[in-house]
PDB file of C-alpha atoms in Angstrom:
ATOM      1  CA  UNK A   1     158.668 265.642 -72.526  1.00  0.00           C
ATOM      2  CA  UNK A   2     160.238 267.000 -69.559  1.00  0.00           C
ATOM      3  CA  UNK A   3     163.192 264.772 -69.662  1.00  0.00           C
ATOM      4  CA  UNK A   4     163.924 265.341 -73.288  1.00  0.00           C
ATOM      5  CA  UNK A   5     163.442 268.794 -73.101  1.00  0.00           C
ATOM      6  CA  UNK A   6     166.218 268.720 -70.445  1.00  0.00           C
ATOM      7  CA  UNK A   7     168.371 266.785 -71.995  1.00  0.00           C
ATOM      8  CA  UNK A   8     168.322 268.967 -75.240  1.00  0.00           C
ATOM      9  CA  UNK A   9     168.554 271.937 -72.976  1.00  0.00           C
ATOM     10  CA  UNK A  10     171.875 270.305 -71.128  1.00  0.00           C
ATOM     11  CA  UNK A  11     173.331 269.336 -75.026  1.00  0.00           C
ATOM     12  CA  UNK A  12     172.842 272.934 -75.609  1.00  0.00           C
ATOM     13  CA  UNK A  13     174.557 274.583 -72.854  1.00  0.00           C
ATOM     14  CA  UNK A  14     177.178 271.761 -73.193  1.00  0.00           C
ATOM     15  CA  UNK A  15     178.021 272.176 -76.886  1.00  0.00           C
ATOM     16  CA  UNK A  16     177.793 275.883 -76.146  1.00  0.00           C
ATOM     17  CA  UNK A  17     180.680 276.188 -73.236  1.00  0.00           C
ATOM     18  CA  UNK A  18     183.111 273.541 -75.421  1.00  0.00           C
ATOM     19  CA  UNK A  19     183.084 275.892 -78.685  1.00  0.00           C
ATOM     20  CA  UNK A  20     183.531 278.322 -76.140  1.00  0.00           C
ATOM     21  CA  UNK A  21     186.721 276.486 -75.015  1.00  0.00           C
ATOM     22  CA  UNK A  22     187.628 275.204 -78.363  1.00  0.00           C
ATOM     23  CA  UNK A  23     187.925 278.699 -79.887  1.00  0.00           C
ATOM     24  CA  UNK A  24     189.970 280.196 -76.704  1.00  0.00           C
ATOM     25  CA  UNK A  25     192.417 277.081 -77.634  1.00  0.00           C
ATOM     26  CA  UNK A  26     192.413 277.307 -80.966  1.00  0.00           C
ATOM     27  CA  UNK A  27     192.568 281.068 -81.390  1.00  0.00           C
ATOM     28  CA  UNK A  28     196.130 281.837 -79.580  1.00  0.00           C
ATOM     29  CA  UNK A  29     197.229 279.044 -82.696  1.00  0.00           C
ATOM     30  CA  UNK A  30     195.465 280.486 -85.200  1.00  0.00           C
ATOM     31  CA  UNK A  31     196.916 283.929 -84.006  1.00  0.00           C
ATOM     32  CA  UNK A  32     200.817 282.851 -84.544  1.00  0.00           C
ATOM     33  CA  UNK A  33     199.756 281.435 -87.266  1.00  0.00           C
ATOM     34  CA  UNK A  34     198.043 284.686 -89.096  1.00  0.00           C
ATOM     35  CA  UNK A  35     201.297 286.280 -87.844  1.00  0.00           C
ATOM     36  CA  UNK A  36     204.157 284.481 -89.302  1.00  0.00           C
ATOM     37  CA  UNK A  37     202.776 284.809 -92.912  1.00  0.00           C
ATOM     38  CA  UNK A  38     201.522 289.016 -92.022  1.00  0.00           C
ATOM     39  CA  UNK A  39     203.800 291.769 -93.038  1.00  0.00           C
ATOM     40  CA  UNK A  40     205.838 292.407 -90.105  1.00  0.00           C
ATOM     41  CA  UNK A  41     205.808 296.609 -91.081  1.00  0.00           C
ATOM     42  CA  UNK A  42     201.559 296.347 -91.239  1.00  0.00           C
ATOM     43  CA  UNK A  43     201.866 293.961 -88.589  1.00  0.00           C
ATOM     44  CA  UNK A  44     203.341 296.089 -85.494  1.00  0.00           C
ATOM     45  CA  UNK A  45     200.705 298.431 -86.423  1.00  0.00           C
ATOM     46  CA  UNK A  46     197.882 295.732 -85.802  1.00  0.00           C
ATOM     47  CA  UNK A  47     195.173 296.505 -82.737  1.00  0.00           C
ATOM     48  CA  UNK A  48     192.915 293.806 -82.089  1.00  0.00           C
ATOM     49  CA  UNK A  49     191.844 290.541 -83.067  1.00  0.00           C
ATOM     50  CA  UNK A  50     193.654 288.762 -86.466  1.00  0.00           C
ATOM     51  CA  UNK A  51     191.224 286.843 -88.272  1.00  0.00           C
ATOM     52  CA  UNK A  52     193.567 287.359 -91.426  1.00  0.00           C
ATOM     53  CA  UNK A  53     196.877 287.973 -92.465  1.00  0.00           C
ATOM     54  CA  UNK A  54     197.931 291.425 -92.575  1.00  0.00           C
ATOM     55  CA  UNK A  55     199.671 291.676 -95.795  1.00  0.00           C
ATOM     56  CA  UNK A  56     200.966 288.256 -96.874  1.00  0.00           C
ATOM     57  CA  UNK A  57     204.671 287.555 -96.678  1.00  0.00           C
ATOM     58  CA  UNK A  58     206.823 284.745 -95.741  1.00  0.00           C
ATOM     59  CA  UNK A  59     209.581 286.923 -95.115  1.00  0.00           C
ATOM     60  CA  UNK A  60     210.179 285.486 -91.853  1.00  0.00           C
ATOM     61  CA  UNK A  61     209.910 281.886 -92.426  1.00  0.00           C
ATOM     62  CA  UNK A  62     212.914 282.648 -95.154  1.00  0.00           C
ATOM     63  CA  UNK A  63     214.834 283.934 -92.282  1.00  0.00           C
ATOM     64  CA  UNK A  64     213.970 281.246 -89.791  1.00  0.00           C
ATOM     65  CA  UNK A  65     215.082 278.609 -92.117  1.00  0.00           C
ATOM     66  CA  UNK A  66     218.096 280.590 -93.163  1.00  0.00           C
ATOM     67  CA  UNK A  67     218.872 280.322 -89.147  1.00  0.00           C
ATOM     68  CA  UNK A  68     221.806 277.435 -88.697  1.00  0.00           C
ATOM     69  CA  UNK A  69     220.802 276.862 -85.702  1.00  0.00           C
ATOM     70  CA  UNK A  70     217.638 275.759 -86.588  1.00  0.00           C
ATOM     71  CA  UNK A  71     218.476 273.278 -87.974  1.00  0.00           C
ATOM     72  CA  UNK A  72     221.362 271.761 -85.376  1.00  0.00           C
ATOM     73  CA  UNK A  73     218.342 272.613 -83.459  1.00  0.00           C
ATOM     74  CA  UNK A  74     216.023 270.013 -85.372  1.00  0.00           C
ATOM     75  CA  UNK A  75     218.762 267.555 -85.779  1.00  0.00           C
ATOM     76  CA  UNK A  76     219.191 267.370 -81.920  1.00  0.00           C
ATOM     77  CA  UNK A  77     215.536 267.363 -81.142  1.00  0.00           C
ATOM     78  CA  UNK A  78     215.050 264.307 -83.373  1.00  0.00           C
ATOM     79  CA  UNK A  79     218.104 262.152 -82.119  1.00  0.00           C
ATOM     80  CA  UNK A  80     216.786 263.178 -78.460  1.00  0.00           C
ATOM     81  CA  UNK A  81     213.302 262.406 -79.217  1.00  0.00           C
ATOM     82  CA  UNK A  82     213.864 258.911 -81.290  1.00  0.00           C
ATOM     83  CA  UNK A  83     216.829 257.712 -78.831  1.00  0.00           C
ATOM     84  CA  UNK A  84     214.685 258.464 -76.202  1.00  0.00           C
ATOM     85  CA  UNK A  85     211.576 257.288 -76.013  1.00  0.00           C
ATOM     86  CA  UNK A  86     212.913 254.015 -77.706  1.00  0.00           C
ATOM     87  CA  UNK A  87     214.584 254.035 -74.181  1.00  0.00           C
ATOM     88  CA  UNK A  88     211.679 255.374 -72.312  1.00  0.00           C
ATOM     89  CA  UNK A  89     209.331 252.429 -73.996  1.00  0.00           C
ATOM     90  CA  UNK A  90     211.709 249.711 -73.235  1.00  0.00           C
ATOM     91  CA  UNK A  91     212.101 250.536 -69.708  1.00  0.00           C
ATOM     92  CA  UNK A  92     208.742 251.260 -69.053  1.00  0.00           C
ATOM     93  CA  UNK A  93     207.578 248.456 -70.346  1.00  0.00           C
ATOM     94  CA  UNK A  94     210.276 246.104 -69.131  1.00  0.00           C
ATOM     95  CA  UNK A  95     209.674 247.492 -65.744  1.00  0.00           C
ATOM     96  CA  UNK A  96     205.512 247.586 -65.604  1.00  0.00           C
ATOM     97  CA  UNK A  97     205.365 243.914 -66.859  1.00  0.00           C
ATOM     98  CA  UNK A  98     207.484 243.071 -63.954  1.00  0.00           C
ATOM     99  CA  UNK A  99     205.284 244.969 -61.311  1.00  0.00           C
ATOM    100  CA  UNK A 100     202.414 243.327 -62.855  1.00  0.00           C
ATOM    101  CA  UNK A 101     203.706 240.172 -61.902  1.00  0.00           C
ATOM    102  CA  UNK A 102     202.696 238.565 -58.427  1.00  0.00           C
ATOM    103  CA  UNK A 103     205.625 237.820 -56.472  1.00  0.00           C
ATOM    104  CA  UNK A 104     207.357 239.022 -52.936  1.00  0.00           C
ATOM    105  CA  UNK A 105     207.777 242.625 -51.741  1.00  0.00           C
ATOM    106  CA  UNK A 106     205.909 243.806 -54.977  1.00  0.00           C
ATOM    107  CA  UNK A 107     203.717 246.238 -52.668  1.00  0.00           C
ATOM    108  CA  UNK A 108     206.697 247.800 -51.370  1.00  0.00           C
ATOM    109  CA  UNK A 109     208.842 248.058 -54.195  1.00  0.00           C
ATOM    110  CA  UNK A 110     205.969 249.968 -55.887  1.00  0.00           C
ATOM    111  CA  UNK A 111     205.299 252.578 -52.746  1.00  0.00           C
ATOM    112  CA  UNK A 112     209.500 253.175 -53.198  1.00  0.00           C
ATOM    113  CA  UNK A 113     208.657 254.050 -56.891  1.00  0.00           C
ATOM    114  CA  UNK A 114     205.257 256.174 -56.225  1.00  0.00           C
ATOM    115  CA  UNK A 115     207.429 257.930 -53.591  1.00  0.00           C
ATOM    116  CA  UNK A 116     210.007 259.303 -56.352  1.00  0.00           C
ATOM    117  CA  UNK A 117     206.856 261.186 -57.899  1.00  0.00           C
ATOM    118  CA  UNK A 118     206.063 263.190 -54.933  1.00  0.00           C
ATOM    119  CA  UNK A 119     210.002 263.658 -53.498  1.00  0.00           C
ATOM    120  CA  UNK A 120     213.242 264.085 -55.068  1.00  0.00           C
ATOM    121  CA  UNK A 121     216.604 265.084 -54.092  1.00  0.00           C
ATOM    122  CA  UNK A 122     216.174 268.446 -55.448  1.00  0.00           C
ATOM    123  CA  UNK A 123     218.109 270.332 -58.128  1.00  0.00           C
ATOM    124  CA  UNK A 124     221.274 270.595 -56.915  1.00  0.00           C
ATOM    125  CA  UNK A 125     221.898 267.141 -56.073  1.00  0.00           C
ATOM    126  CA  UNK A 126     220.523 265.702 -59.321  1.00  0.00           C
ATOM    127  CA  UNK A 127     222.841 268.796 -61.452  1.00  0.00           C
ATOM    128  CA  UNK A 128     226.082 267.257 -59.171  1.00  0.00           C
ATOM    129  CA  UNK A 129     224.706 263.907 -59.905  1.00  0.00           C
ATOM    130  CA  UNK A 130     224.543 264.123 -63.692  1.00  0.00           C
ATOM    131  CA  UNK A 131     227.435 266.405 -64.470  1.00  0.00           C
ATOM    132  CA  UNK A 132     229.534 265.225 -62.006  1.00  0.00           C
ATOM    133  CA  UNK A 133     229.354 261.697 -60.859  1.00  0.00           C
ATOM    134  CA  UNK A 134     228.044 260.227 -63.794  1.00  0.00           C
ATOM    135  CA  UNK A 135     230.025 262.456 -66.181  1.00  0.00           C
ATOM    136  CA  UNK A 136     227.053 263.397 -68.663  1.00  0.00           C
ATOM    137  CA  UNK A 137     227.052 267.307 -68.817  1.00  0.00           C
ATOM    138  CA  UNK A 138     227.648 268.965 -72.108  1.00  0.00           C
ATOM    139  CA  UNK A 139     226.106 265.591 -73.658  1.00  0.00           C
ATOM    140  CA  UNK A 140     223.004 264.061 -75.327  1.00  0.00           C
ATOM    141  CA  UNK A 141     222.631 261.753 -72.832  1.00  0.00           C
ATOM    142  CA  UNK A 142     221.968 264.081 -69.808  1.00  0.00           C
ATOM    143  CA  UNK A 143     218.659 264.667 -71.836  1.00  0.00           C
ATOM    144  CA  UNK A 144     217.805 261.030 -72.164  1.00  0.00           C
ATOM    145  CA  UNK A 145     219.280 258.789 -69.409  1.00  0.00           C
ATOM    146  CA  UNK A 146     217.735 260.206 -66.171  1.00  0.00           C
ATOM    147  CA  UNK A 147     214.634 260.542 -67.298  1.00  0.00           C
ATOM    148  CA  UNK A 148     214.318 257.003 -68.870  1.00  0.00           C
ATOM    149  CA  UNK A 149     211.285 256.043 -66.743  1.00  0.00           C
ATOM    150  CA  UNK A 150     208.227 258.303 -65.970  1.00  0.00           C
ATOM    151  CA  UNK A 151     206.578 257.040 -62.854  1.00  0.00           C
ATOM    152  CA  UNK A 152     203.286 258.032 -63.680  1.00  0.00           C
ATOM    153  CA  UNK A 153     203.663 256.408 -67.475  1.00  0.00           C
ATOM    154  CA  UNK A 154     205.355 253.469 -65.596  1.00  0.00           C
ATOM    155  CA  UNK A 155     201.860 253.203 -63.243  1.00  0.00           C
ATOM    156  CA  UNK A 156     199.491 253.678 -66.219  1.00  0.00           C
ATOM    157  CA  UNK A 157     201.243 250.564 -68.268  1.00  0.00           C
ATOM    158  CA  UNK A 158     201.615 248.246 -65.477  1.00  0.00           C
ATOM    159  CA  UNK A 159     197.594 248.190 -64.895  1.00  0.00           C
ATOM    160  CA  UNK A 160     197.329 248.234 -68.655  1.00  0.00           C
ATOM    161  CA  UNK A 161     199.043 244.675 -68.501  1.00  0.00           C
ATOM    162  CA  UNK A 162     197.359 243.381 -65.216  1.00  0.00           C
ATOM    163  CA  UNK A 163     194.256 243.588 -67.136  1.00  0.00           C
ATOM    164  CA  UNK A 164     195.503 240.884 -69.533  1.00  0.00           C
ATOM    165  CA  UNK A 165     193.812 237.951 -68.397  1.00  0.00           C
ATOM    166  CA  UNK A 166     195.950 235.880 -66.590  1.00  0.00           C
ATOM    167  CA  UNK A 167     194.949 232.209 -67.787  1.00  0.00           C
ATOM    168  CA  UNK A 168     196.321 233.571 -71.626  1.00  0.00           C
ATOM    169  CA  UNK A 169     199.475 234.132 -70.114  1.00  0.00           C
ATOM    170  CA  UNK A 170     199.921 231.168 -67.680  1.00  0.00           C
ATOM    171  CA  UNK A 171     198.881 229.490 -70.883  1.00  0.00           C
ATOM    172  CA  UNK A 172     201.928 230.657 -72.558  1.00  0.00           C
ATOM    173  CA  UNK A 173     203.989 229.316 -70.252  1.00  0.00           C
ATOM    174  CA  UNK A 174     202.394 226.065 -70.062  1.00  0.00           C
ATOM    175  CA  UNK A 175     203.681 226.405 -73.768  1.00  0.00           C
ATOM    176  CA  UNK A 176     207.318 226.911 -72.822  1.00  0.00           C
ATOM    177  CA  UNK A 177     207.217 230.705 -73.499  1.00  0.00           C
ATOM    178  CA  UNK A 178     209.790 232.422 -70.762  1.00  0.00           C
ATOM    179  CA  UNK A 179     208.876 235.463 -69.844  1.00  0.00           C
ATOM    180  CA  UNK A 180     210.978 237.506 -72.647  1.00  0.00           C
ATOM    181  CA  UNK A 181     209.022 236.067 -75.177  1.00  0.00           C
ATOM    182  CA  UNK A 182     205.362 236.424 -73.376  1.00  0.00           C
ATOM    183  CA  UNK A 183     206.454 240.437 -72.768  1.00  0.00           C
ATOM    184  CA  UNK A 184     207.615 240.971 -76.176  1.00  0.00           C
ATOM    185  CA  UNK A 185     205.092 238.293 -78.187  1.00  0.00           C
ATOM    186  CA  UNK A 186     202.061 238.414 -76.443  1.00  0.00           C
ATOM    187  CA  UNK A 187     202.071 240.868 -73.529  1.00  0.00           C
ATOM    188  CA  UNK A 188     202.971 243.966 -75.830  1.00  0.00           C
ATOM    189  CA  UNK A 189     200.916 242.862 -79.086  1.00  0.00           C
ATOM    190  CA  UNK A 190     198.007 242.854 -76.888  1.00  0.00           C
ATOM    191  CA  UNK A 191     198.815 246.484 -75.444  1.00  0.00           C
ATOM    192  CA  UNK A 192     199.223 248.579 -78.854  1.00  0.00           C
ATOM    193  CA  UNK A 193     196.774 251.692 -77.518  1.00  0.00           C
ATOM    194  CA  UNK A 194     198.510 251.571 -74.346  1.00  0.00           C
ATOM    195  CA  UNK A 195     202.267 251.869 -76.013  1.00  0.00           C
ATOM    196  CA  UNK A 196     200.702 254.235 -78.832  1.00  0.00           C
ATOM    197  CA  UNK A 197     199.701 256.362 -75.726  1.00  0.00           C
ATOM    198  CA  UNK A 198     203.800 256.329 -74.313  1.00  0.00           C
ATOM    199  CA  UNK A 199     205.007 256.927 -77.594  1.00  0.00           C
ATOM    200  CA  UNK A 200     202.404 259.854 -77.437  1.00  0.00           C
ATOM    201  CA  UNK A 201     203.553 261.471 -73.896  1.00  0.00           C
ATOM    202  CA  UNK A 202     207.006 260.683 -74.260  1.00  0.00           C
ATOM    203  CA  UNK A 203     207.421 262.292 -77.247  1.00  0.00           C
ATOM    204  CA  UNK A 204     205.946 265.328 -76.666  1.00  0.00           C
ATOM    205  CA  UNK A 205     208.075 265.972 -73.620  1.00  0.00           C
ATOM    206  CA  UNK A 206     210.930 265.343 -75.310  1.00  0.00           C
ATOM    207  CA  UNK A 207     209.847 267.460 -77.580  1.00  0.00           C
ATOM    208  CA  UNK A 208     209.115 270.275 -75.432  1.00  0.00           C
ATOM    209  CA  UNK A 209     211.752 269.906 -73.008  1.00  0.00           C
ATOM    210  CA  UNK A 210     214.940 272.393 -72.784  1.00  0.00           C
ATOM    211  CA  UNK A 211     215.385 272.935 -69.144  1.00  0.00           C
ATOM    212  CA  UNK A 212     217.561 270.168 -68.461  1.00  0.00           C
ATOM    213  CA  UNK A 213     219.459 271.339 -72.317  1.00  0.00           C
ATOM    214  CA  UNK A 214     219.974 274.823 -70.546  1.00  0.00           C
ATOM    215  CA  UNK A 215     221.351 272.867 -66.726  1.00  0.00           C
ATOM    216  CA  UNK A 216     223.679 270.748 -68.880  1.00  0.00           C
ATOM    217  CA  UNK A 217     224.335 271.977 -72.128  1.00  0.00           C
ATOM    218  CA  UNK A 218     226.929 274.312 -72.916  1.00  0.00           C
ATOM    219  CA  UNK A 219     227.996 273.443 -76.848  1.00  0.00           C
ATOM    220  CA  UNK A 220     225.902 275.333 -78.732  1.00  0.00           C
ATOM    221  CA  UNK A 221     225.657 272.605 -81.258  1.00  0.00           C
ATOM    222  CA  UNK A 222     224.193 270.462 -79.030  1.00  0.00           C
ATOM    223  CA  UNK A 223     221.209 272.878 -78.654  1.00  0.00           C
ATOM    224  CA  UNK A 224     217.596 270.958 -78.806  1.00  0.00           C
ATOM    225  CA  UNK A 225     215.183 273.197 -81.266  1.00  0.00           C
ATOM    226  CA  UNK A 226     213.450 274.509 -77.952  1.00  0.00           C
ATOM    227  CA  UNK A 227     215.888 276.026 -76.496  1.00  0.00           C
ATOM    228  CA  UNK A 228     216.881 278.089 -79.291  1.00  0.00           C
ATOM    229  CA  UNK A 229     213.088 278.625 -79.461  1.00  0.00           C
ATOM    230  CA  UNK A 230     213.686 280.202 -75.756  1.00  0.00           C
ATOM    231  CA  UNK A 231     216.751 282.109 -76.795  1.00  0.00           C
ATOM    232  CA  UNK A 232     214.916 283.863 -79.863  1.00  0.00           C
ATOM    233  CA  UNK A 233     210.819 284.279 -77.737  1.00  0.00           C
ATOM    234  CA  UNK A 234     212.348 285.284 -74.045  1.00  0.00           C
ATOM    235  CA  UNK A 235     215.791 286.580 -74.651  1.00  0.00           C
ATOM    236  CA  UNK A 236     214.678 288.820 -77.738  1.00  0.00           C
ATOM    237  CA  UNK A 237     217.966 286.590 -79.407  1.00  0.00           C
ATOM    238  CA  UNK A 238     216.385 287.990 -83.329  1.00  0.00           C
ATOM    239  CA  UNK A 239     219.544 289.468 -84.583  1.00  0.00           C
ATOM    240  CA  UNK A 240     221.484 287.028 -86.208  1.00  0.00           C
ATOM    241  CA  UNK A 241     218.418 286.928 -88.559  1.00  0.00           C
ATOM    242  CA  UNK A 242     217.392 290.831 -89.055  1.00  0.00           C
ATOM    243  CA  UNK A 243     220.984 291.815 -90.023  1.00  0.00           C
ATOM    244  CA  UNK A 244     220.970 293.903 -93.204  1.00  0.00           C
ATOM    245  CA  UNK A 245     216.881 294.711 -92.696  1.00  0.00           C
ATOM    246  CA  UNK A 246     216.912 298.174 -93.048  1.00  0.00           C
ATOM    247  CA  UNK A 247     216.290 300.906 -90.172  1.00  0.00           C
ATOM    248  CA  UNK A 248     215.610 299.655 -86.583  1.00  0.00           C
ATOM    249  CA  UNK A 249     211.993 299.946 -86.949  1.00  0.00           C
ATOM    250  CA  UNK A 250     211.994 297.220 -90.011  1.00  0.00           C
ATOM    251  CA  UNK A 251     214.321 295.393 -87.743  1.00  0.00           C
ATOM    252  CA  UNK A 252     212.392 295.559 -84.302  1.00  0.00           C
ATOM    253  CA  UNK A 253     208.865 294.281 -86.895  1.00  0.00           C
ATOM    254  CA  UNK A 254     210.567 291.690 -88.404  1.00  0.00           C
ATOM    255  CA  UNK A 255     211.998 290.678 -85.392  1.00  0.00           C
ATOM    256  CA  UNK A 256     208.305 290.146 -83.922  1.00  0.00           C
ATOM    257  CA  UNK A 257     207.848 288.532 -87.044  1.00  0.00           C
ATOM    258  CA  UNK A 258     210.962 286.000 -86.681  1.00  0.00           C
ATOM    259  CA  UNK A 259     209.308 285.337 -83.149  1.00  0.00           C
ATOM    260  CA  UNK A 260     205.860 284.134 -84.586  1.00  0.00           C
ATOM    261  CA  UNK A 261     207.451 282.184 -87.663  1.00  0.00           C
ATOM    262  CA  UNK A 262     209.526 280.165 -84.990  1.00  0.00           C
ATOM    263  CA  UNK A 263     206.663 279.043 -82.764  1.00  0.00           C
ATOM    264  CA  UNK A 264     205.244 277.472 -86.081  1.00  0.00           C
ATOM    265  CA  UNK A 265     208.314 275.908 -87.587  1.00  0.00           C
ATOM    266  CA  UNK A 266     208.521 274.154 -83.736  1.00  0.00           C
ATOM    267  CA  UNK A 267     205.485 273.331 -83.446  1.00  0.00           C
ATOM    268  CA  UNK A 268     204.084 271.846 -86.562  1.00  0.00           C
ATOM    269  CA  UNK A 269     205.866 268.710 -86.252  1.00  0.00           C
ATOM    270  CA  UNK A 270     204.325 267.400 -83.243  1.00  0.00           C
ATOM    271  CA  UNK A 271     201.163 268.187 -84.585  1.00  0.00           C
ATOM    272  CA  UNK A 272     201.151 266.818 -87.938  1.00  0.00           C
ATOM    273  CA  UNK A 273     202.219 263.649 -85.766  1.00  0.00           C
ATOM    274  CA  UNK A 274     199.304 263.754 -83.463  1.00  0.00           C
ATOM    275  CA  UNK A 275     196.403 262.833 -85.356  1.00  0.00           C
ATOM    276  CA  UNK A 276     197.966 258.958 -86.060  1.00  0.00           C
ATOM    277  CA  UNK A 277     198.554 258.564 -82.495  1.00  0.00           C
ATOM    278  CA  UNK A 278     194.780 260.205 -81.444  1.00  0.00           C
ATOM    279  CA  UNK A 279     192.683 257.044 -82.159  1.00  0.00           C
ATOM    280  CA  UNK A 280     194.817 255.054 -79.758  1.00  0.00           C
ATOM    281  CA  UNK A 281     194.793 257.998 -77.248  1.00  0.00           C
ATOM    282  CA  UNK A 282     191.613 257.863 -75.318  1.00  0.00           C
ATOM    283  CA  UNK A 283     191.466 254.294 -75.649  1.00  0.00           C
ATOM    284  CA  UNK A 284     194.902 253.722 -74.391  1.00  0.00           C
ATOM    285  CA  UNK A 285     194.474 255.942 -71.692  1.00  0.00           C
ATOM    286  CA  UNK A 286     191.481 254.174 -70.366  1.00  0.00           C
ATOM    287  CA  UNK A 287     193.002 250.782 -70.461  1.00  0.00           C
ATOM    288  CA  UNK A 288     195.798 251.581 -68.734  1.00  0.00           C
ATOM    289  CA  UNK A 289     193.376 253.771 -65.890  1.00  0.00           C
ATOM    290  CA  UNK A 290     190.582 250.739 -65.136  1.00  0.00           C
ATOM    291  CA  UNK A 291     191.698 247.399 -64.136  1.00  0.00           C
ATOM    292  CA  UNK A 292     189.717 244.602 -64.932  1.00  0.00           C
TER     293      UNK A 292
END
C-alpha cells in the first residue's frame, strides 16, 4: 500500500507541475491569439490576463494580408524552406551513410566534423566568405548553401543508420546492389522516423531563420516572411498598414494590433504542419540517439 500510495502521490505532483508548464506555454499563444481578433481601441485599454477577445474584429488580419510584403515574404520563405531542406536531407543523408560505413580515418574525419560545432571562423570571415568569395550576397542561396549540413542532424542520422543491421546490408551487396542503390532503396526506406525527424528540424529553422536574410540580403523582395516579421515586432515598421486609420491613437492601437495579427499569420503554418510530422518525432529521435 505504501508503494502505490507513492506512486499515485508522484503521478499527482507530476501531472500537477506539467499542466503547470503546459499552460505557461500555451498561454503566451493563446494570448496573440485573443489579440489579433480583439479590437485594437478596447484592446490598448486591456489590464491583465485575456481569456477572451476584447471586442471581435479582424481588422488587422485585413491589413496584414493587404501588406505586399507579406506575401514576397511567404513566397521566399517557401522557396527557402522547400529548396532547402531538400538540400539539407540529401547531404545529410549522403554524408551520415558514409560515416556509418567502416573504412580508414573514419574516427578522424568525424572529430574534424564534431569540431565545426564547437568552433567556427567567426562572423566576419564567414560574411567575407559568402558575399565575397563565393559571390552569394543579395541571393537565395546565401540562405541555403552554407548551411546545407547541420552537424548535430548529421550525428543523429549517421547512428540512426549504424543501427541497421549490418548482415541486411552486406546482403544487398551480395545481391549486386552498389551502394547508391542500398542508401536510397534500403538504407533510407528503413529510416522514415529518422528523415521525418530532419524534415522536422530543418524546416523549422528555415522557417525561423532571418539573421543570415538581414547579413546578406539587401533587395527587399528577397525578404524571408521573418524578417519582415522583425521589421514590423522590433522596429515598430506598422505604418505602411495604419495609413488612413484615423487619429494617432487609432493608429498607435491598431498598430499593436498589426503586431499580434503578424505573429499568427507566421506562425500558423509551421504548426498546422507539425502534428503529421509528431508521430515520427519521438520515435525518430530515439533511433537516431541509441545505437544498437
Amino acid at each position: 500500500m505504501k508503494t502505490r500510495a507513492s506512486e499515485r502521490t508522484f503521478d499527482v505532483i507530476n501531472i500537477l507541475i506539467m499542466t503547470i508548464i503546459m499552460v505557461c506555454t500555451l498561454y503566451p499563444f493563446y494570448y496573440v491569439l485573443m489579440a489579433s481578433i480583439s479590437d485594437s481601441n478596447l484592446l490598448i485599454r486591456h489590464t491583465g490576463l485575456l481569456l477572451k477577445p476584447v471586442g471581435f474584429n479582424l481588422e488587422a488580419f485585413q491589413m496584414v494580408l493587404k501588406n505586399p510584403n507579406i506575401f514576397s515574404g511567404y513566397r521566399n520563405t517557401l522557396i527557402v524552406l522547400v529548396a532547402g531542406t531538400a538540400i539539407n536531407l540529401l547531404f545529410t543523408t549522403l554524408g551520415a551513410y558514409a560515416l556509418s560505413r567502416k573504412f580508414m580515418l573514419r574516427k578522424y574525419i568525424m572529430m574534424a566534423i564534431v569540431f565545426t560545432m564547437y568552433f567556427s571562423g567567426g562572423l566576419i570571415p564567414t560574411y567575407l566568405l559568402i558575399n565575397n568569395t563565393l559571390d552569394m550576397g543579395n541571393s537565395l542561396l546565401a540562405l541555403i548553401v552554407p548551411v546545407a549540413i547541420s552537424t548535430w542532424n548529421l550525428i543523429i542520422m549517421r547512428t540512426s543508420f549504424e543501427a541497421i543491421p549490418e548482415g541486411l546490408l552486406e546482403s544487398a551487396k551480395m545481391d549486386g546492389a552498389g551502394e547508391y542503390r542500398i542508401l536510397f532503396q534500403i538504407v533510407v526506406p528503413l529510416s522514415m522516423p529518422v528523415m521525418a525527424v530532419m524534415v522536422l528540424y530543418y524546416g523549422v529553422s528555415h522557417w525561423n531563420s532571418w539573421f543570415q536574410a538581414m547579413l546578406f540580403l539587401q533587395n527587399r523582395e528577397l525578404f524571408p516572411l521573418q524578417l519582415i516579421l522583425r521589421e514590423i515586432l522590433v522596429q515598430n515598421s506598422t505604418d505602411s498598414m495604419t495609413t488612413g486609420t484615423g487619429n494617432a491613437n487609432d493608429t498607435m492601437a491598431i498598430g499593436e494590433s498589426i503586431k499580434y495579427a503578424t505573429i499568427m499569420v507566421a506562425t500558423l503554418p509551421i504548426l498546422i504542419v507539425y502534428p503529421f510530422l509528431q508521430k515520427y518525432f519521438v520515435k525518430g529521435v530515439m533511433v537516431g540517439a541509441i545505437k544498437g
